[in-house]
């Protein structure tokens, strides 16, 4: 593997990534695998931030659709992300990776409060920073939180780790004729309603020219490959953006 092409990155993980085949909760084996992938990136000297969802435990949108107050449901979803963040922190620290969990909702017994300068300082010291509790506000997804935090701490790229190997014109798990895109710009994603991230997150990235890479996190070594400049999955970026190839 060649040297890293980025100094600082933010990785967006879905909560579902942690559940494995069980369909809910946290699979310890999957957790350790993800921790190993992140450790490999940190070993390259890359300052690494992580935003993790909570869908493996509780999804606010789904609960809201069944009659629960949306704000209350979203706050419960934020609590789920804190549980996942603590689990990932434990997995990383068992592998010798110094880690800090910063929560947008204050719970000082288990996580530090989110303060942008503190987060940046942790990254400068080589610690993995896990952002929990989304933005701290209901009606915003963890995709939006990932875009926001990536820009706040000055990440050079947002890595969206998914179960498929990029962005398709339709769901590849349901349609065998789905076509994968190698590259898109933000307006193409928005106008075609492609399932990359929610529209608020895409708009934030567009306004700040933050590139997004959507790739398969289940393939061993993929996060490291992307950080080292290999072209994987789908790149969402301005037309003028040039990928720093390894």
mmCIF file of N, CA and C in Angstrom, residues 60-169:
data_model
loop_
_atom_site.group_PDB
_atom_site.id
_atom_site.type_symbol
_atom_site.label_atom_id
_atom_site.label_comp_id
_atom_site.label_asym_id
_atom_site.label_seq_id
_atom_site.Cartn_x
_atom_site.Cartn_y
_atom_site.Cartn_z
ATOM 1 N N UNK A 60 -35.214 6.770 14.385
ATOM 2 C CA UNK A 60 -36.220 7.777 14.696
ATOM 3 C C UNK A 60 -37.275 7.927 13.620
ATOM 4 N N UNK A 61 -36.870 7.913 12.340
ATOM 5 C CA UNK A 61 -37.825 8.090 11.246
ATOM 6 C C UNK A 61 -38.845 6.964 11.244
ATOM 7 N N UNK A 62 -38.376 5.738 11.451
ATOM 8 C CA UNK A 62 -39.273 4.586 11.446
ATOM 9 C C UNK A 62 -40.278 4.664 12.601
ATOM 10 N N UNK A 63 -39.798 5.070 13.782
ATOM 11 C CA UNK A 63 -40.691 5.190 14.935
ATOM 12 C C UNK A 63 -41.699 6.312 14.722
ATOM 13 N N UNK A 64 -41.246 7.405 14.108
ATOM 14 C CA UNK A 64 -42.132 8.526 13.829
ATOM 15 C C UNK A 64 -43.248 8.119 12.881
ATOM 16 N N UNK A 65 -42.916 7.275 11.899
ATOM 17 C CA UNK A 65 -43.913 6.813 10.941
ATOM 18 C C UNK A 65 -45.002 5.975 11.605
ATOM 19 N N UNK A 66 -44.689 5.418 12.760
ATOM 20 C CA UNK A 66 -45.665 4.598 13.486
ATOM 21 C C UNK A 66 -46.389 5.381 14.573
ATOM 22 N N UNK A 67 -46.241 6.703 14.552
ATOM 23 C CA UNK A 67 -47.026 7.531 15.438
ATOM 24 C C UNK A 67 -46.280 8.225 16.555
ATOM 25 N N UNK A 68 -45.007 7.905 16.776
ATOM 26 C CA UNK A 68 -44.254 8.574 17.827
ATOM 27 C C UNK A 68 -43.911 9.994 17.402
ATOM 28 N N UNK A 69 -43.890 10.903 18.364
ATOM 29 C CA UNK A 69 -43.470 12.268 18.085
ATOM 30 C C UNK A 69 -42.084 12.266 17.454
ATOM 31 N N UNK A 70 -41.925 12.978 16.331
ATOM 32 C CA UNK A 70 -40.671 12.912 15.572
ATOM 33 C C UNK A 70 -39.484 13.391 16.390
ATOM 34 N N UNK A 71 -39.644 14.490 17.127
ATOM 35 C CA UNK A 71 -38.519 14.997 17.906
ATOM 36 C C UNK A 71 -38.094 13.986 18.964
ATOM 37 N N UNK A 72 -39.065 13.403 19.672
ATOM 38 C CA UNK A 72 -38.747 12.404 20.697
ATOM 39 C C UNK A 72 -38.059 11.191 20.083
ATOM 40 N N UNK A 73 -38.571 10.750 18.928
ATOM 41 C CA UNK A 73 -37.974 9.600 18.246
ATOM 42 C C UNK A 73 -36.539 9.889 17.819
ATOM 43 N N UNK A 74 -36.296 11.105 17.320
ATOM 44 C CA UNK A 74 -34.949 11.459 16.892
ATOM 45 C C UNK A 74 -33.983 11.517 18.062
ATOM 46 N N UNK A 75 -34.439 12.034 19.200
ATOM 47 C CA UNK A 75 -33.570 12.067 20.374
ATOM 48 C C UNK A 75 -33.211 10.653 20.824
ATOM 49 N N UNK A 76 -34.163 9.734 20.735
ATOM 50 C CA UNK A 76 -33.867 8.342 21.071
ATOM 51 C C UNK A 76 -32.838 7.759 20.101
ATOM 52 N N UNK A 77 -32.968 8.125 18.823
ATOM 53 C CA UNK A 77 -31.973 7.687 17.848
ATOM 54 C C UNK A 77 -30.589 8.228 18.154
ATOM 55 N N UNK A 78 -30.524 9.466 18.634
ATOM 56 C CA UNK A 78 -29.227 10.047 19.019
ATOM 57 C C UNK A 78 -28.596 9.257 20.161
ATOM 58 N N UNK A 79 -29.421 8.819 21.115
ATOM 59 C CA UNK A 79 -28.897 8.006 22.211
ATOM 60 C C UNK A 79 -28.307 6.694 21.690
ATOM 61 N N UNK A 80 -28.956 6.145 20.663
ATOM 62 C CA UNK A 80 -28.453 4.905 20.068
ATOM 63 C C UNK A 80 -27.070 5.114 19.459
ATOM 64 N N UNK A 81 -26.825 6.283 18.844
ATOM 65 C CA UNK A 81 -25.509 6.529 18.253
ATOM 66 C C UNK A 81 -24.424 6.606 19.328
ATOM 67 N N UNK A 82 -24.789 7.085 20.513
ATOM 68 C CA UNK A 82 -23.816 7.145 21.607
ATOM 69 C C UNK A 82 -23.415 5.735 22.027
ATOM 70 N N UNK A 83 -24.386 4.825 22.095
ATOM 71 C CA UNK A 83 -24.079 3.435 22.433
ATOM 72 C C UNK A 83 -23.116 2.835 21.414
ATOM 73 N N UNK A 84 -23.372 3.079 20.129
ATOM 74 C CA UNK A 84 -22.489 2.557 19.081
ATOM 75 C C UNK A 84 -21.095 3.182 19.156
ATOM 76 N N UNK A 85 -21.049 4.473 19.456
ATOM 77 C CA UNK A 85 -19.759 5.167 19.552
ATOM 78 C C UNK A 85 -18.910 4.597 20.684
ATOM 79 N N UNK A 86 -19.541 4.322 21.817
ATOM 80 C CA UNK A 86 -18.809 3.752 22.952
ATOM 81 C C UNK A 86 -18.316 2.346 22.614
ATOM 82 N N UNK A 87 -19.146 1.585 21.908
ATOM 83 C CA UNK A 87 -18.731 0.238 21.494
ATOM 84 C C UNK A 87 -17.539 0.297 20.555
ATOM 85 N N UNK A 88 -17.569 1.228 19.585
ATOM 86 C CA UNK A 88 -16.450 1.363 18.645
ATOM 87 C C UNK A 88 -15.206 1.852 19.368
ATOM 88 N N UNK A 89 -15.377 2.767 20.297
ATOM 89 C CA UNK A 89 -14.235 3.233 21.089
ATOM 90 C C UNK A 89 -13.574 2.068 21.816
ATOM 91 N N UNK A 90 -14.388 1.212 22.422
ATOM 92 C CA UNK A 90 -13.851 0.054 23.130
ATOM 93 C C UNK A 90 -13.075 -0.856 22.177
ATOM 94 N N UNK A 91 -13.649 -1.092 20.990
ATOM 95 C CA UNK A 91 -12.970 -1.938 20.016
ATOM 96 C C UNK A 91 -11.639 -1.373 19.572
ATOM 97 N N UNK A 92 -11.586 -0.067 19.340
ATOM 98 C CA UNK A 92 -10.346 0.576 18.913
ATOM 99 C C UNK A 92 -9.294 0.570 20.015
ATOM 100 N N UNK A 93 -9.719 0.858 21.233
ATOM 101 C CA UNK A 93 -8.746 0.947 22.319
ATOM 102 C C UNK A 93 -8.213 -0.423 22.721
ATOM 103 N N UNK A 94 -8.988 -1.484 22.489
ATOM 104 C CA UNK A 94 -8.463 -2.834 22.708
ATOM 105 C C UNK A 94 -7.358 -3.156 21.721
ATOM 106 N N UNK A 95 -7.334 -2.425 20.599
ATOM 107 C CA UNK A 95 -6.292 -2.607 19.593
ATOM 108 C C UNK A 95 -5.178 -1.572 19.728
ATOM 109 N N UNK A 96 -5.217 -0.808 20.802
ATOM 110 C CA UNK A 96 -4.154 0.147 21.066
ATOM 111 C C UNK A 96 -4.290 1.485 20.375
ATOM 112 N N UNK A 97 -5.497 1.803 19.895
ATOM 113 C CA UNK A 97 -5.725 3.072 19.211
ATOM 114 C C UNK A 97 -6.349 4.061 20.188
ATOM 115 N N UNK A 98 -5.688 5.169 20.419
ATOM 116 C CA UNK A 98 -6.180 6.195 21.326
ATOM 117 C C UNK A 98 -7.413 6.854 20.710
ATOM 118 N N UNK A 99 -8.501 6.914 21.473
ATOM 119 C CA UNK A 99 -9.796 7.320 20.922
ATOM 120 C C UNK A 99 -10.538 8.235 21.881
ATOM 121 N N UNK A 100 -11.312 9.159 21.321
ATOM 122 C CA UNK A 100 -12.176 10.018 22.116
ATOM 123 C C UNK A 100 -13.576 10.042 21.501
ATOM 124 N N UNK A 101 -14.588 9.931 22.356
ATOM 125 C CA UNK A 101 -15.975 10.091 21.918
ATOM 126 C C UNK A 101 -16.426 11.489 22.305
ATOM 127 N N UNK A 102 -16.926 12.247 21.321
ATOM 128 C CA UNK A 102 -17.453 13.588 21.569
ATOM 129 C C UNK A 102 -18.938 13.591 21.218
ATOM 130 N N UNK A 103 -19.761 13.927 22.179
ATOM 131 C CA UNK A 103 -21.206 13.865 21.989
ATOM 132 C C UNK A 103 -21.805 15.253 21.839
ATOM 133 N N UNK A 104 -22.739 15.383 20.886
ATOM 134 C CA UNK A 104 -23.439 16.650 20.690
ATOM 135 C C UNK A 104 -24.477 16.897 21.777
ATOM 136 N N UNK A 105 -24.840 15.830 22.509
ATOM 137 C CA UNK A 105 -25.713 15.955 23.672
ATOM 138 C C UNK A 105 -24.869 15.637 24.892
ATOM 139 N N UNK A 106 -24.827 16.527 25.842
ATOM 140 C CA UNK A 106 -23.906 16.371 26.961
ATOM 141 C C UNK A 106 -24.267 15.171 27.834
ATOM 142 N N UNK A 107 -23.304 14.307 28.051
ATOM 143 C CA UNK A 107 -23.401 13.172 28.975
ATOM 144 C C UNK A 107 -21.983 12.876 29.445
ATOM 145 N N UNK A 108 -21.497 13.733 30.314
ATOM 146 C CA UNK A 108 -20.079 13.795 30.642
ATOM 147 C C UNK A 108 -19.532 12.541 31.298
ATOM 148 N N UNK A 109 -20.398 11.675 31.821
ATOM 149 C CA UNK A 109 -19.896 10.432 32.429
ATOM 150 C C UNK A 109 -19.358 9.451 31.386
ATOM 151 N N UNK A 110 -19.824 9.552 30.134
ATOM 152 C CA UNK A 110 -19.417 8.577 29.123
ATOM 153 C C UNK A 110 -18.740 9.199 27.903
ATOM 154 N N UNK A 111 -18.884 10.511 27.714
ATOM 155 C CA UNK A 111 -18.310 11.153 26.522
ATOM 156 C C UNK A 111 -18.005 12.614 26.808
ATOM 157 N N UNK A 112 -17.063 13.149 26.053
ATOM 158 C CA UNK A 112 -16.769 14.571 26.152
ATOM 159 C C UNK A 112 -17.821 15.364 25.373
ATOM 160 N N UNK A 113 -18.131 16.577 25.802
ATOM 161 C CA UNK A 113 -19.041 17.407 25.005
ATOM 162 C C UNK A 113 -18.366 17.815 23.702
ATOM 163 N N UNK A 114 -19.157 17.937 22.648
ATOM 164 C CA UNK A 114 -18.572 18.335 21.378
ATOM 165 C C UNK A 114 -18.192 19.814 21.412
ATOM 166 N N UNK A 115 -16.907 20.074 21.223
ATOM 167 C CA UNK A 115 -16.371 21.418 21.054
ATOM 168 C C UNK A 115 -15.414 21.340 19.869
ATOM 169 N N UNK A 116 -15.634 22.172 18.868
ATOM 170 C CA UNK A 116 -14.871 22.046 17.627
ATOM 171 C C UNK A 116 -13.367 22.106 17.853
ATOM 172 N N UNK A 117 -12.900 23.061 18.632
ATOM 173 C CA UNK A 117 -11.458 23.190 18.848
ATOM 174 C C UNK A 117 -10.903 21.983 19.610
ATOM 175 N N UNK A 118 -11.684 21.441 20.523
ATOM 176 C CA UNK A 118 -11.230 20.248 21.237
ATOM 177 C C UNK A 118 -11.119 19.063 20.289
ATOM 178 N N UNK A 119 -12.110 18.919 19.424
ATOM 179 C CA UNK A 119 -12.079 17.824 18.448
ATOM 180 C C UNK A 119 -10.854 17.940 17.550
ATOM 181 N N UNK A 120 -10.581 19.155 17.078
ATOM 182 C CA UNK A 120 -9.429 19.388 16.207
ATOM 183 C C UNK A 120 -8.121 19.066 16.927
ATOM 184 N N UNK A 121 -8.053 19.429 18.191
ATOM 185 C CA UNK A 121 -6.839 19.160 18.967
ATOM 186 C C UNK A 121 -6.618 17.666 19.141
ATOM 187 N N UNK A 122 -7.676 16.936 19.411
ATOM 188 C CA UNK A 122 -7.554 15.470 19.520
ATOM 189 C C UNK A 122 -7.021 14.873 18.213
ATOM 190 N N UNK A 123 -7.546 15.351 17.096
ATOM 191 C CA UNK A 123 -7.095 14.840 15.797
ATOM 192 C C UNK A 123 -5.620 15.153 15.579
ATOM 193 N N UNK A 124 -5.206 16.356 15.945
ATOM 194 C CA UNK A 124 -3.796 16.743 15.782
ATOM 195 C C UNK A 124 -2.878 15.859 16.618
ATOM 196 N N UNK A 125 -3.377 15.352 17.716
ATOM 197 C CA UNK A 125 -2.588 14.474 18.587
ATOM 198 C C UNK A 125 -2.640 13.005 18.146
ATOM 199 N N UNK A 126 -3.306 12.741 17.038
ATOM 200 C CA UNK A 126 -3.340 11.384 16.507
ATOM 201 C C UNK A 126 -4.426 10.498 17.073
ATOM 202 N N UNK A 127 -5.370 11.088 17.800
ATOM 203 C CA UNK A 127 -6.473 10.308 18.362
ATOM 204 C C UNK A 127 -7.608 10.188 17.355
ATOM 205 N N UNK A 128 -8.257 9.024 17.336
ATOM 206 C CA UNK A 128 -9.470 8.876 16.543
ATOM 207 C C UNK A 128 -10.598 9.562 17.305
ATOM 208 N N UNK A 129 -11.313 10.437 16.636
ATOM 209 C CA UNK A 129 -12.438 11.140 17.251
ATOM 210 C C UNK A 129 -13.731 10.556 16.707
ATOM 211 N N UNK A 130 -14.586 10.074 17.604
ATOM 212 C CA UNK A 130 -15.884 9.524 17.209
ATOM 213 C C UNK A 130 -16.953 10.531 17.616
ATOM 214 N N UNK A 131 -17.657 11.059 16.641
ATOM 215 C CA UNK A 131 -18.714 12.027 16.899
ATOM 216 C C UNK A 131 -20.031 11.286 17.127
ATOM 217 N N UNK A 132 -20.652 11.508 18.275
ATOM 218 C CA UNK A 132 -21.890 10.826 18.628
ATOM 219 C C UNK A 132 -23.034 11.812 18.778
ATOM 220 N N UNK A 133 -24.259 11.294 18.776
ATOM 221 C CA UNK A 133 -25.497 12.071 18.965
ATOM 222 C C UNK A 133 -25.792 13.015 17.803
ATOM 223 N N UNK A 134 -25.318 12.679 16.616
ATOM 224 C CA UNK A 134 -25.638 13.462 15.433
ATOM 225 C C UNK A 134 -25.248 14.914 15.573
ATOM 226 N N UNK A 135 -26.160 15.803 15.184
ATOM 227 C CA UNK A 135 -25.920 17.237 15.346
ATOM 228 C C UNK A 135 -26.412 17.728 16.708
ATOM 229 N N UNK A 136 -27.102 16.867 17.436
ATOM 230 C CA UNK A 136 -27.696 17.273 18.708
ATOM 231 C C UNK A 136 -29.086 17.850 18.536
ATOM 232 N N UNK A 137 -29.575 17.846 17.285
ATOM 233 C CA UNK A 137 -30.897 18.406 16.986
ATOM 234 C C UNK A 137 -31.767 17.377 16.267
ATOM 235 N N UNK A 138 -33.062 17.350 16.587
ATOM 236 C CA UNK A 138 -33.955 16.452 15.836
ATOM 237 C C UNK A 138 -34.136 16.937 14.406
ATOM 238 N N UNK A 139 -34.658 16.066 13.564
ATOM 239 C CA UNK A 139 -34.953 16.348 12.156
ATOM 240 C C UNK A 139 -33.705 16.422 11.277
ATOM 241 N N UNK A 140 -32.545 16.080 11.821
ATOM 242 C CA UNK A 140 -31.321 16.012 11.022
ATOM 243 C C UNK A 140 -30.738 14.612 11.129
ATOM 244 N N UNK A 141 -30.290 14.070 10.003
ATOM 245 C CA UNK A 141 -29.753 12.716 9.984
ATOM 246 C C UNK A 141 -28.274 12.697 10.370
ATOM 247 N N UNK A 142 -27.760 11.496 10.598
ATOM 248 C CA UNK A 142 -26.319 11.379 10.868
ATOM 249 C C UNK A 142 -25.507 11.621 9.592
ATOM 250 N N UNK A 143 -26.120 11.500 8.425
ATOM 251 C CA UNK A 143 -25.439 11.905 7.186
ATOM 252 C C UNK A 143 -25.141 13.406 7.228
ATOM 253 N N UNK A 144 -26.142 14.179 7.627
ATOM 254 C CA UNK A 144 -25.942 15.617 7.754
ATOM 255 C C UNK A 144 -24.902 15.924 8.822
ATOM 256 N N UNK A 145 -24.959 15.182 9.935
ATOM 257 C CA UNK A 145 -23.961 15.362 10.996
ATOM 258 C C UNK A 145 -22.561 15.083 10.465
ATOM 259 N N UNK A 146 -22.415 14.048 9.648
ATOM 260 C CA UNK A 146 -21.101 13.703 9.095
ATOM 261 C C UNK A 146 -20.574 14.821 8.203
ATOM 262 N N UNK A 147 -21.432 15.358 7.342
ATOM 263 C CA UNK A 147 -21.008 16.455 6.468
ATOM 264 C C UNK A 147 -20.629 17.678 7.297
ATOM 265 N N UNK A 148 -21.438 17.999 8.293
ATOM 266 C CA UNK A 148 -21.184 19.157 9.146
ATOM 267 C C UNK A 148 -19.874 19.014 9.911
ATOM 268 N N UNK A 149 -19.686 17.882 10.575
ATOM 269 C CA UNK A 149 -18.467 17.679 11.370
ATOM 270 C C UNK A 149 -17.226 17.637 10.482
ATOM 271 N N UNK A 150 -17.342 17.020 9.315
ATOM 272 C CA UNK A 150 -16.196 16.952 8.402
ATOM 273 C C UNK A 150 -15.715 18.348 8.028
ATOM 274 N N UNK A 151 -16.665 19.242 7.784
ATOM 275 C CA UNK A 151 -16.285 20.605 7.416
ATOM 276 C C UNK A 151 -15.782 21.394 8.624
ATOM 277 N N UNK A 152 -16.382 21.162 9.789
ATOM 278 C CA UNK A 152 -15.959 21.883 10.987
ATOM 279 C C UNK A 152 -14.518 21.572 11.365
ATOM 280 N N UNK A 153 -14.104 20.308 11.224
ATOM 281 C CA UNK A 153 -12.739 19.940 11.622
ATOM 282 C C UNK A 153 -11.755 19.992 10.465
ATOM 283 N N UNK A 154 -12.223 20.372 9.274
ATOM 284 C CA UNK A 154 -11.320 20.543 8.144
ATOM 285 C C UNK A 154 -10.888 19.260 7.460
ATOM 286 N N UNK A 155 -11.778 18.268 7.407
ATOM 287 C CA UNK A 155 -11.439 17.033 6.682
ATOM 288 C C UNK A 155 -11.358 17.311 5.186
ATOM 289 N N UNK A 156 -10.494 16.578 4.516
ATOM 290 C CA UNK A 156 -10.304 16.778 3.080
ATOM 291 C C UNK A 156 -11.255 15.946 2.238
ATOM 292 N N UNK A 157 -11.855 14.929 2.852
ATOM 293 C CA UNK A 157 -12.783 14.069 2.133
ATOM 294 C C UNK A 157 -13.719 13.406 3.140
ATOM 295 N N UNK A 158 -14.939 13.141 2.693
ATOM 296 C CA UNK A 158 -15.925 12.423 3.502
ATOM 297 C C UNK A 158 -16.081 11.029 2.908
ATOM 298 N N UNK A 159 -15.779 10.010 3.686
ATOM 299 C CA UNK A 159 -15.836 8.627 3.219
ATOM 300 C C UNK A 159 -17.124 7.984 3.714
ATOM 301 N N UNK A 160 -18.033 7.691 2.794
ATOM 302 C CA UNK A 160 -19.321 7.079 3.154
ATOM 303 C C UNK A 160 -19.197 5.573 2.941
ATOM 304 N N UNK A 161 -19.038 4.836 4.052
ATOM 305 C CA UNK A 161 -18.870 3.387 3.995
ATOM 306 C C UNK A 161 -20.241 2.716 3.996
ATOM 307 N N UNK A 162 -20.517 1.899 2.961
ATOM 308 C CA UNK A 162 -21.832 1.293 2.809
ATOM 309 C C UNK A 162 -21.704 -0.212 2.566
ATOM 310 N N UNK A 163 -22.850 -0.840 2.307
ATOM 311 C CA UNK A 163 -22.875 -2.280 2.042
ATOM 312 C C UNK A 163 -22.707 -2.603 0.557
ATOM 313 N N UNK A 164 -22.721 -1.569 -0.298
ATOM 314 C CA UNK A 164 -22.558 -1.776 -1.736
ATOM 315 C C UNK A 164 -21.347 -0.992 -2.226
ATOM 316 N N UNK A 165 -20.909 -1.291 -3.435
ATOM 317 C CA UNK A 165 -19.637 -0.753 -3.914
ATOM 318 C C UNK A 165 -19.766 0.561 -4.682
ATOM 319 N N UNK A 166 -20.685 1.410 -4.274
ATOM 320 C CA UNK A 166 -20.817 2.704 -4.921
ATOM 321 C C UNK A 166 -22.255 3.144 -5.038
ATOM 322 N N UNK A 167 -22.482 4.140 -5.890
ATOM 323 C CA UNK A 167 -23.817 4.687 -6.114
ATOM 324 C C UNK A 167 -24.372 4.120 -7.412
ATOM 325 N N UNK A 168 -25.597 3.640 -7.359
ATOM 326 C CA UNK A 168 -26.265 3.041 -8.525
ATOM 327 C C UNK A 168 -27.494 3.855 -8.915
ATOM 328 N N UNK A 169 -27.946 3.651 -10.143
ATOM 329 C CA UNK A 169 -29.146 4.362 -10.594
ATOM 330 C C UNK A 169 -30.406 3.817 -9.937
#
